[in-house]
mmCIF file of C-alpha atoms and ligand atoms in Angstrom:
data_model
loop_
_atom_site.group_PDB
_atom_site.id
_atom_site.type_symbol
_atom_site.label_atom_id
_atom_site.label_comp_id
_atom_site.label_asym_id
_atom_site.label_seq_id
_atom_site.Cartn_x
_atom_site.Cartn_y
_atom_site.Cartn_z
ATOM 1 C CA MET E 1 -22.012 -25.728 17.753
ATOM 2 C CA ASN E 2 -21.810 -21.869 17.604
ATOM 3 C CA GLN E 3 -19.821 -20.822 14.397
ATOM 4 C CA PRO E 4 -17.864 -17.735 14.218
ATOM 5 C CA SER E 5 -19.852 -15.028 12.296
ATOM 6 C CA ALA E 6 -18.326 -14.205 8.959
ATOM 7 C CA GLN E 7 -16.927 -10.708 9.139
ATOM 8 C CA ALA E 8 -19.137 -8.558 6.858
ATOM 9 C CA ALA E 9 -17.040 -6.592 4.234
ATOM 10 C CA PRO E 10 -16.980 -3.039 5.126
ATOM 11 C CA GLN E 11 -19.309 -0.555 2.792
ATOM 12 C CA ARG E 12 -17.362 0.887 0.195
ATOM 13 C CA VAL E 13 -17.315 4.579 0.296
ATOM 14 C CA VAL E 14 -17.114 6.943 -2.607
ATOM 15 C CA VAL E 15 -16.378 10.620 -2.327
ATOM 16 C CA ILE E 16 -17.871 12.714 -5.438
ATOM 17 C CA THR E 17 -17.168 16.420 -5.848
ATOM 18 C CA GLY E 18 -19.557 18.401 -8.123
ATOM 19 C CA ALA E 19 -22.497 15.858 -7.511
ATOM 20 C CA SER E 20 -25.029 18.586 -7.568
ATOM 21 C CA SER E 21 -25.218 18.542 -11.156
ATOM 22 C CA GLY E 22 -24.230 16.782 -14.535
ATOM 23 C CA ILE E 23 -21.608 13.882 -14.498
ATOM 24 C CA GLY E 24 -21.007 14.105 -11.010
ATOM 25 C CA LEU E 25 -24.878 13.595 -10.077
ATOM 26 C CA GLU E 26 -25.254 10.663 -12.271
ATOM 27 C CA THR E 27 -22.307 9.239 -10.978
ATOM 28 C CA ALA E 28 -23.329 9.520 -7.337
ATOM 29 C CA LYS E 29 -26.768 8.223 -8.361
ATOM 30 C CA ALA E 30 -24.958 5.104 -9.980
ATOM 31 C CA PHE E 31 -22.603 4.505 -6.892
ATOM 32 C CA ALA E 32 -25.504 4.595 -4.579
ATOM 33 C CA ALA E 33 -27.494 2.232 -6.671
ATOM 34 C CA LEU E 34 -24.591 -0.183 -6.388
ATOM 35 C CA GLY E 35 -24.820 -0.108 -2.642
ATOM 36 C CA TRP E 36 -21.868 2.196 -1.720
ATOM 37 C CA HIS E 37 -21.742 4.992 0.995
ATOM 38 C CA VAL E 38 -21.859 8.082 -1.200
ATOM 39 C CA ILE E 39 -20.602 11.499 -0.050
ATOM 40 C CA GLY E 40 -21.481 14.213 -2.657
ATOM 41 C CA GLN E 41 -20.563 17.740 -2.639
ATOM 42 C CA GLY E 42 -21.976 20.531 -4.497
ATOM 43 C CA ARG E 43 -22.168 24.274 -4.294
ATOM 44 C CA ASP E 44 -25.516 25.830 -5.413
ATOM 45 C CA ALA E 45 -28.166 25.374 -2.460
ATOM 46 C CA GLU E 46 -31.078 24.618 -4.594
ATOM 47 C CA ARG E 47 -29.239 22.161 -7.069
ATOM 48 C CA SER E 48 -27.464 20.486 -4.129
ATOM 49 C CA ALA E 49 -30.983 19.799 -2.277
ATOM 50 C CA LYS E 50 -32.375 18.378 -5.436
ATOM 51 C CA ALA E 51 -29.446 16.395 -6.149
ATOM 52 C CA ALA E 52 -29.091 14.851 -2.633
ATOM 53 C CA ALA E 53 -32.929 13.716 -2.899
ATOM 54 C CA ALA E 54 -32.246 12.138 -6.364
ATOM 55 C CA ILE E 55 -29.320 10.302 -5.061
ATOM 56 C CA LYS E 56 -31.151 9.093 -2.136
ATOM 57 C CA ALA E 57 -34.070 7.903 -4.302
ATOM 58 C CA ALA E 58 -31.470 5.997 -6.507
ATOM 59 C CA ALA E 59 -29.929 4.252 -3.667
ATOM 60 C CA ALA E 60 -29.971 0.659 -2.769
ATOM 61 C CA GLN E 61 -31.602 -0.485 0.436
ATOM 62 C CA GLY E 62 -29.438 0.476 3.492
ATOM 63 C CA CYS E 63 -26.870 2.498 1.507
ATOM 64 C CA LYS E 64 -25.832 5.601 3.165
ATOM 65 C CA VAL E 65 -25.854 9.010 1.327
ATOM 66 C CA HIS E 66 -24.331 12.259 2.762
ATOM 67 C CA PHE E 67 -24.423 15.486 0.951
ATOM 68 C CA LEU E 68 -22.234 18.420 1.899
ATOM 69 C CA ARG E 69 -21.705 22.059 0.286
ATOM 70 C CA ALA E 70 -18.659 23.903 -0.468
ATOM 71 C CA ASN E 71 -17.320 26.687 -2.826
ATOM 72 C CA LEU E 72 -14.274 24.872 -4.021
ATOM 73 C CA SER E 73 -12.786 28.216 -5.526
ATOM 74 C CA LEU E 74 -12.052 28.992 -1.786
ATOM 75 C CA MET E 75 -9.375 26.851 -0.022
ATOM 76 C CA ALA E 76 -10.969 27.751 3.312
ATOM 77 C CA GLU E 77 -14.053 25.951 2.311
ATOM 78 C CA THR E 78 -12.055 23.037 0.755
ATOM 79 C CA LYS E 79 -10.401 22.504 3.704
ATOM 80 C CA GLN E 80 -13.674 22.552 5.686
ATOM 81 C CA LEU E 81 -15.126 20.093 3.399
ATOM 82 C CA ALA E 82 -12.197 17.693 3.809
ATOM 83 C CA ASP E 83 -12.641 17.836 7.537
ATOM 84 C CA GLU E 84 -16.380 17.302 7.341
ATOM 85 C CA ILE E 85 -15.790 14.135 5.190
ATOM 86 C CA LYS E 86 -13.540 12.820 7.584
ATOM 87 C CA GLY E 87 -16.045 13.508 10.331
ATOM 88 C CA LEU E 88 -18.455 10.998 8.209
ATOM 89 C CA THR E 89 -16.049 8.235 7.511
ATOM 90 C CA ASP E 90 -12.717 6.877 8.467
ATOM 91 C CA ARG E 91 -12.239 5.279 4.991
ATOM 92 C CA ILE E 92 -12.540 6.354 1.427
ATOM 93 C CA ASP E 93 -12.399 3.820 -1.334
ATOM 94 C CA VAL E 94 -12.789 6.111 -4.347
ATOM 95 C CA LEU E 95 -12.205 9.957 -4.631
ATOM 96 C CA ILE E 96 -13.682 11.557 -7.815
ATOM 97 C CA ASN E 97 -12.408 15.034 -8.021
ATOM 98 C CA ASN E 98 -14.926 16.034 -10.726
ATOM 99 C CA ALA E 99 -16.065 19.700 -9.582
ATOM 100 C CA GLY E 100 -15.145 22.467 -11.850
ATOM 101 C CA GLY E 101 -15.712 24.045 -15.177
ATOM 102 C CA VAL E 102 -15.071 26.916 -17.581
ATOM 103 C CA ARG E 103 -15.647 30.684 -16.683
ATOM 104 C CA ASP E 104 -16.582 33.617 -19.033
ATOM 105 C CA GLN E 105 -13.950 35.909 -17.613
ATOM 106 C CA ARG E 106 -11.332 36.286 -14.817
ATOM 107 C CA TYR E 107 -12.936 36.215 -11.340
ATOM 108 C CA VAL E 108 -10.371 36.460 -8.532
ATOM 109 C CA THR E 109 -11.474 35.027 -5.065
ATOM 110 C CA SER E 110 -11.317 36.713 -1.814
ATOM 111 C CA GLU E 111 -8.036 34.587 -1.282
ATOM 112 C CA GLY E 112 -6.498 36.195 -4.238
ATOM 113 C CA THR E 113 -6.750 33.117 -6.625
ATOM 114 C CA GLU E 114 -8.159 32.962 -10.132
ATOM 115 C CA GLU E 115 -11.303 30.698 -9.980
ATOM 116 C CA THR E 116 -10.613 28.558 -12.828
ATOM 117 C CA PHE E 117 -7.557 27.556 -11.628
ATOM 118 C CA SER E 118 -8.545 27.125 -7.937
ATOM 119 C CA ALA E 119 -11.829 25.306 -8.395
ATOM 120 C CA ASN E 120 -10.498 22.964 -11.012
ATOM 121 C CA HIS E 121 -6.764 22.439 -9.784
ATOM 122 C CA LEU E 122 -5.993 23.767 -6.331
ATOM 123 C CA ALA E 123 -9.126 22.243 -4.684
ATOM 124 C CA PRO E 124 -8.697 18.822 -6.170
ATOM 125 C CA PHE E 125 -4.785 18.993 -4.863
ATOM 126 C CA LEU E 126 -5.829 20.144 -1.332
ATOM 127 C CA LEU E 127 -8.756 17.835 -0.962
ATOM 128 C CA THR E 128 -6.768 14.835 -1.927
ATOM 129 C CA ARG E 129 -3.841 15.692 0.318
ATOM 130 C CA GLU E 130 -6.294 16.137 3.231
ATOM 131 C CA LEU E 131 -8.224 12.909 2.551
ATOM 132 C CA MET E 132 -4.907 10.742 1.860
ATOM 133 C CA PRO E 133 -5.122 9.416 5.481
ATOM 134 C CA VAL E 134 -8.528 7.914 4.911
ATOM 135 C CA LEU E 135 -7.559 6.757 1.633
ATOM 136 C CA GLU E 136 -4.389 4.981 3.060
ATOM 137 C CA THR E 137 -6.918 3.336 5.788
ATOM 138 C CA ALA E 138 -9.085 1.746 3.131
ATOM 139 C CA ALA E 139 -6.086 0.691 1.006
ATOM 140 C CA ALA E 140 -4.508 -0.976 4.080
ATOM 141 C CA GLU E 141 -7.654 -2.853 4.183
ATOM 142 C CA SER E 142 -7.893 -3.745 0.547
ATOM 143 C CA GLU E 143 -6.302 -5.514 -2.409
ATOM 144 C CA PRO E 144 -3.594 -3.229 -4.002
ATOM 145 C CA GLY E 145 -5.348 -1.065 -6.695
ATOM 146 C CA ALA E 146 -8.785 -1.122 -5.405
ATOM 147 C CA VAL E 147 -8.474 2.243 -3.707
ATOM 148 C CA ARG E 148 -8.401 4.876 -6.435
ATOM 149 C CA VAL E 149 -8.412 8.709 -7.073
ATOM 150 C CA LEU E 150 -10.073 9.945 -10.220
ATOM 151 C CA ALA E 151 -9.544 13.136 -12.082
ATOM 152 C CA VAL E 152 -12.113 14.695 -14.437
ATOM 153 C CA SER E 153 -9.947 16.215 -16.987
ATOM 154 C CA SER E 154 -10.987 17.161 -20.414
ATOM 155 C CA MET E 155 -10.003 16.843 -24.290
ATOM 156 C CA ALA E 156 -9.057 20.561 -23.653
ATOM 157 C CA TYR E 157 -5.855 19.258 -22.163
ATOM 158 C CA LEU E 158 -4.743 18.581 -25.815
ATOM 159 C CA GLN E 159 -4.505 22.397 -26.680
ATOM 160 C CA PRO E 160 -1.775 23.663 -24.550
ATOM 161 C CA GLN E 161 1.107 21.589 -26.347
ATOM 162 C CA HIS E 162 3.556 24.346 -25.152
ATOM 163 C CA GLY E 163 2.603 23.265 -21.342
ATOM 164 C CA LEU E 164 1.496 25.302 -18.751
ATOM 165 C CA ASN E 165 1.843 28.856 -18.255
ATOM 166 C CA TRP E 166 4.577 28.863 -15.736
ATOM 167 C CA VAL E 167 5.473 32.333 -15.548
ATOM 168 C CA ASP E 168 1.610 33.182 -14.373
ATOM 169 C CA LEU E 169 0.135 29.692 -13.527
ATOM 170 C CA GLN E 170 -3.253 31.300 -12.641
ATOM 171 C CA ARG E 171 -3.188 33.742 -15.372
ATOM 172 C CA LEU E 172 -3.648 36.779 -12.838
ATOM 173 C CA GLU E 173 -1.939 39.387 -15.065
ATOM 174 C CA GLY E 174 -2.718 40.791 -18.440
ATOM 175 C CA GLU E 175 -5.418 39.441 -20.752
ATOM 176 C CA PHE E 176 -7.603 36.579 -19.508
ATOM 177 C CA PRO E 177 -8.501 33.999 -22.526
ATOM 178 C CA ALA E 178 -10.936 32.280 -20.485
ATOM 179 C CA GLY E 179 -10.890 29.195 -22.794
ATOM 180 C CA ALA E 180 -7.162 28.890 -22.696
ATOM 181 C CA ALA E 181 -7.270 29.203 -19.021
ATOM 182 C CA TYR E 182 -9.668 26.253 -18.968
ATOM 183 C CA CYS E 183 -7.449 24.030 -21.221
ATOM 184 C CA GLU E 184 -4.390 24.692 -19.188
ATOM 185 C CA VAL E 185 -6.204 23.818 -15.939
ATOM 186 C CA LYS E 186 -7.452 20.564 -17.575
ATOM 187 C CA LEU E 187 -3.773 19.981 -18.584
ATOM 188 C CA ALA E 188 -2.897 20.467 -14.975
ATOM 189 C CA ASN E 189 -5.555 17.648 -14.170
ATOM 190 C CA GLN E 190 -3.687 15.340 -16.096
ATOM 191 C CA LEU E 191 -0.236 16.283 -14.685
ATOM 192 C CA PHE E 192 -1.745 16.010 -11.257
ATOM 193 C CA ASN E 193 -2.692 12.734 -12.074
ATOM 194 C CA VAL E 194 0.751 11.668 -13.357
ATOM 195 C CA GLU E 195 2.508 12.861 -10.184
ATOM 196 C CA LEU E 196 -0.103 11.536 -7.942
ATOM 197 C CA ALA E 197 -0.049 8.185 -9.377
ATOM 198 C CA ARG E 198 3.838 7.947 -9.124
ATOM 199 C CA ARG E 199 3.497 9.266 -5.323
ATOM 200 C CA VAL E 200 0.778 6.716 -4.229
ATOM 201 C CA ALA E 201 1.570 3.645 -6.153
ATOM 202 C CA GLY E 202 3.505 2.120 -3.186
ATOM 203 C CA LYS E 203 0.597 2.630 -0.865
ATOM 204 C CA GLY E 204 -1.461 0.385 -3.342
ATOM 205 C CA ILE E 205 -3.421 3.592 -4.470
ATOM 206 C CA VAL E 206 -4.123 4.083 -8.185
ATOM 207 C CA SER E 207 -4.699 7.595 -9.843
ATOM 208 C CA GLN E 208 -6.398 7.825 -13.104
ATOM 209 C CA ALA E 209 -8.089 10.674 -15.214
ATOM 210 C CA LEU E 210 -11.168 10.824 -17.350
ATOM 211 C CA VAL E 211 -11.570 12.828 -20.731
ATOM 212 C CA PRO E 212 -15.448 12.895 -20.905
ATOM 213 C CA GLY E 213 -15.725 14.434 -24.193
ATOM 214 C CA PRO E 214 -18.514 16.931 -24.857
ATOM 215 C CA VAL E 215 -21.417 16.008 -22.409
ATOM 216 C CA ALA E 216 -24.942 17.690 -22.200
ATOM 217 C CA THR E 217 -24.781 19.206 -18.812
ATOM 218 C CA ASN E 218 -24.779 22.835 -17.240
ATOM 219 C CA PHE E 219 -21.084 23.157 -18.127
ATOM 220 C CA PHE E 220 -21.468 25.318 -21.035
ATOM 221 C CA LYS E 221 -23.681 27.692 -19.481
ATOM 222 C CA HIS E 222 -20.773 29.057 -17.496
ATOM 223 C CA GLY E 223 -18.698 29.691 -20.165
ATOM 224 C CA ASP E 224 -18.457 32.771 -22.673
ATOM 225 C CA GLU E 225 -20.295 32.914 -26.082
ATOM 226 C CA THR E 226 -17.739 30.944 -27.849
ATOM 227 C CA MET E 227 -18.356 27.954 -25.387
ATOM 228 C CA GLN E 228 -21.993 28.490 -25.563
ATOM 229 C CA ALA E 229 -22.034 28.593 -29.496
ATOM 230 C CA TYR E 230 -19.891 25.404 -29.421
ATOM 231 C CA GLU E 231 -22.444 23.520 -27.258
ATOM 232 C CA LYS E 232 -24.953 24.214 -30.169
ATOM 233 C CA THR E 233 -22.843 22.182 -32.672
ATOM 234 C CA ALA E 234 -21.145 19.640 -30.468
ATOM 235 C CA GLN E 235 -22.194 16.095 -30.348
ATOM 236 C CA THR E 236 -22.899 15.501 -26.891
ATOM 237 C CA LEU E 237 -22.846 12.318 -24.562
ATOM 238 C CA THR E 238 -25.322 12.050 -21.808
ATOM 239 C CA PRO E 239 -23.974 12.303 -18.298
ATOM 240 C CA GLN E 240 -25.177 8.838 -17.774
ATOM 241 C CA GLU E 241 -22.831 7.416 -20.317
ATOM 242 C CA VAL E 242 -19.984 9.383 -18.774
ATOM 243 C CA ALA E 243 -20.860 7.976 -15.297
ATOM 244 C CA GLU E 244 -20.627 4.505 -16.723
ATOM 245 C CA THR E 245 -17.126 5.379 -17.588
ATOM 246 C CA LEU E 246 -16.423 6.629 -14.230
ATOM 247 C CA VAL E 247 -17.951 3.627 -12.518
ATOM 248 C CA TRP E 248 -15.837 1.337 -14.746
ATOM 249 C CA MET E 249 -12.664 3.230 -13.940
ATOM 250 C CA ALA E 250 -13.308 3.106 -10.194
ATOM 251 C CA THR E 251 -13.903 -0.629 -10.040
ATOM 252 C CA ALA E 252 -12.771 -2.582 -13.017
ATOM 253 C CA PRO E 253 -9.291 -4.671 -12.612
ATOM 254 C CA GLU E 254 -7.784 -3.195 -15.719
ATOM 255 C CA THR E 255 -8.259 0.428 -14.851
ATOM 256 C CA GLY E 256 -7.002 -0.503 -11.288
ATOM 257 C CA LYS E 257 -3.166 -0.591 -12.307
ATOM 258 C CA ASP E 258 -0.519 1.496 -13.845
ATOM 259 C CA GLY E 259 -1.971 4.805 -12.884
ATOM 260 C CA GLY E 260 -1.413 8.326 -14.534
ATOM 261 C CA ARG E 261 -3.411 7.191 -17.648
ATOM 262 C CA MET E 262 -6.756 8.586 -19.145
ATOM 263 C CA PHE E 263 -9.766 7.012 -20.098
ATOM 264 C CA TYR E 264 -12.716 8.011 -22.559
ATOM 265 C CA GLN E 265 -15.778 6.128 -23.152
ATOM 266 C CA MET E 266 -14.876 2.782 -21.665
ATOM 267 C CA ALA E 267 -11.407 2.866 -23.215
ATOM 268 C CA GLU E 268 -7.939 3.880 -22.710
ATOM 269 C CA HIS E 269 -7.213 7.391 -24.262
ATOM 270 C CA THR E 270 -3.477 7.541 -25.488
ATOM 271 C CA VAL E 271 -2.065 10.387 -23.496
ATOM 272 C CA GLN E 272 0.035 13.134 -25.609
ATOM 273 C CA PRO E 273 3.611 13.808 -24.711
ATOM 274 C CA HIS E 274 2.865 17.223 -22.797
ATOM 275 C CA GLY E 275 0.311 15.323 -20.681
ATOM 276 C CA LYS E 276 2.668 12.869 -19.490
ATOM 277 C CA ASP E 277 5.791 14.945 -19.077
ATOM 278 C CA PRO E 278 7.364 13.988 -15.583
ATOM 279 C CA VAL E 279 9.322 17.224 -15.147
ATOM 280 C CA ALA E 280 6.173 19.432 -15.618
ATOM 281 C CA ALA E 281 4.003 16.948 -13.320
ATOM 282 C CA GLU E 282 6.700 17.154 -10.456
ATOM 283 C CA ARG E 283 7.078 20.951 -10.789
ATOM 284 C CA LEU E 284 3.389 21.524 -10.810
ATOM 285 C CA TRP E 285 3.136 19.657 -7.640
ATOM 286 C CA ASN E 286 5.958 21.784 -5.891
ATOM 287 C CA GLU E 287 4.352 25.055 -7.305
ATOM 288 C CA SER E 288 0.981 23.983 -5.832
ATOM 289 C CA GLU E 289 2.370 23.159 -2.561
ATOM 290 C CA ILE E 290 4.183 26.237 -2.410
ATOM 291 C CA LEU E 291 1.005 28.483 -3.270
ATOM 292 C CA LEU E 292 -0.911 26.478 -0.865
ATOM 293 C CA ALA E 293 1.751 26.981 2.016
ATOM 294 C CA SER E 294 1.712 30.856 1.216
ATOM 295 C CA MET E 295 -2.051 30.870 1.913
ATOM 296 C CA GLY E 296 -1.641 28.761 4.960
ATOM 297 C CA TYR E 297 -2.456 25.202 3.869
HETATM 298 N N1 NAP X 1 -19.756 18.893 -20.025
HETATM 299 C C1 NAP X 1 -18.669 18.551 -20.500
HETATM 300 O O1 NAP X 1 -18.753 18.926 -22.114
HETATM 301 C C2 NAP X 1 -17.221 18.432 -20.101
HETATM 302 C C3 NAP X 1 -16.248 18.183 -20.884
HETATM 303 C C4 NAP X 1 -15.071 17.936 -20.309
HETATM 304 C C5 NAP X 1 -14.936 17.798 -19.230
HETATM 305 N N2 NAP X 1 -15.813 18.302 -18.225
HETATM 306 C C6 NAP X 1 -15.473 18.423 -16.730
HETATM 307 O O2 NAP X 1 -16.676 17.693 -16.053
HETATM 308 C C7 NAP X 1 -16.752 18.002 -14.831
HETATM 309 C C8 NAP X 1 -18.032 18.033 -14.363
HETATM 310 O O3 NAP X 1 -18.802 19.012 -15.171
HETATM 311 P P1 NAP X 1 -20.297 18.927 -15.553
HETATM 312 O O4 NAP X 1 -20.112 18.772 -17.027
HETATM 313 O O5 NAP X 1 -20.909 17.690 -14.936
HETATM 314 O O6 NAP X 1 -20.781 20.535 -15.494
HETATM 315 P P2 NAP X 1 -21.917 20.869 -14.476
HETATM 316 O O7 NAP X 1 -23.257 20.300 -14.979
HETATM 317 O O8 NAP X 1 -22.020 22.202 -14.440
HETATM 318 O O9 NAP X 1 -21.613 20.447 -13.002
HETATM 319 C C9 NAP X 1 -20.391 20.812 -12.381
HETATM 320 C C10 NAP X 1 -20.082 20.563 -10.885
HETATM 321 O O10 NAP X 1 -19.334 21.037 -10.256
HETATM 322 C C11 NAP X 1 -19.563 21.968 -9.316
HETATM 323 N N3 NAP X 1 -18.682 23.300 -9.154
HETATM 324 C C12 NAP X 1 -18.434 23.763 -10.319
HETATM 325 N N4 NAP X 1 -17.702 24.845 -9.803
HETATM 326 C C13 NAP X 1 -17.382 24.819 -8.404
HETATM 327 C C14 NAP X 1 -16.824 25.333 -7.333
HETATM 328 N N5 NAP X 1 -16.180 26.471 -7.758
HETATM 329 N N6 NAP X 1 -16.929 25.084 -6.326
HETATM 330 C C15 NAP X 1 -17.768 24.140 -5.816
HETATM 331 N N7 NAP X 1 -18.313 23.334 -6.907
HETATM 332 C C16 NAP X 1 -18.304 23.575 -8.071
HETATM 333 C C17 NAP X 1 -20.913 22.475 -9.652
HETATM 334 O O11 NAP X 1 -21.778 22.668 -8.719
HETATM 335 P P3 NAP X 1 -23.011 23.882 -8.538
HETATM 336 O O12 NAP X 1 -23.749 23.348 -9.652
HETATM 337 O O13 NAP X 1 -23.810 23.216 -7.163
HETATM 338 O O14 NAP X 1 -22.711 25.113 -8.690
HETATM 339 C C18 NAP X 1 -21.580 21.165 -10.290
HETATM 340 O O15 NAP X 1 -21.953 20.215 -9.140
HETATM 341 C C19 NAP X 1 -15.983 19.327 -14.627
HETATM 342 O O16 NAP X 1 -14.691 19.195 -13.984
HETATM 343 C C20 NAP X 1 -15.733 19.796 -16.251
HETATM 344 O O17 NAP X 1 -14.518 20.533 -16.426
HETATM 345 C C21 NAP X 1 -17.033 18.644 -18.823
#
């Protein structure tokens, strides 16, 4: 008698930004080794080519790996990246908004945005919004909480206890304290996490954030002298250790509920009050929508 063949479970799909280096690269390798379809993004041509080869080399048999390039300081390239990703898959199980970092001074993009703000906050905001339909497709076919959006924030979010610089969110005017701008944008990552978690909970999607701690990557090389001096004294984790926490955050039952939380080294981090202020989280969301709309997105 012919038995109907069991429906094979769809290959799970993870999108990881900033996969050409550091935390993102090690996380992409870890997911590829687990047999996921990995879609990575990088910016630098040489690092991206090397990373794509390393992820493919780490991949389990039959696992698909795609690697795309985009400068996420630019919303035009962020939107194009989203379109390219949607051309590769009709479902996304996990989106990891990891790309970003600190700068040594103010750089204003050709779109008129400040780079620290646009790469670390506006790009993940736009990318998540553009990819929401394919995250929802995966959520409709999965257990509640299986589909997740993860933000790579930082302990730097602890610094601006006064909250964000609402009068000039991007710090386009006056002095540019590069370290302070970075701390504020990492608070923005967490506030985005809080508001996103609230908005997608009803769809069975969970949003969480990572605070990696100091990690031995290319991160510090992009910063000013203070940042580079800090690297010499900091007790750093390896990117592999941080990737382990991200895989756990993406797959474990305990991290797949009660969104808006933060995690550090395989454990929950207690979010400080300014990192879970619902008024600030909603205001950031609205201001980001207004800014993107003014840019045509
Ligand atoms: N390392 C730490 O101590 C530390 C601590 C807390 C939080 N973090 C956060 O962890 C995340 C990953 O950083 P990492 O430590 O792995 O540093 P990394 O080795 O410098 O990797 C950063 C990744 O993000 C990409 N990226 C940066 N700016 C970009 C842009 N404008 N457009 C497109 N891609 C961009 C880089 O691409 P290319 O290399 O191809 O240019 C690279 O793939 C960042 O969000 C960072 O803020 C790091």
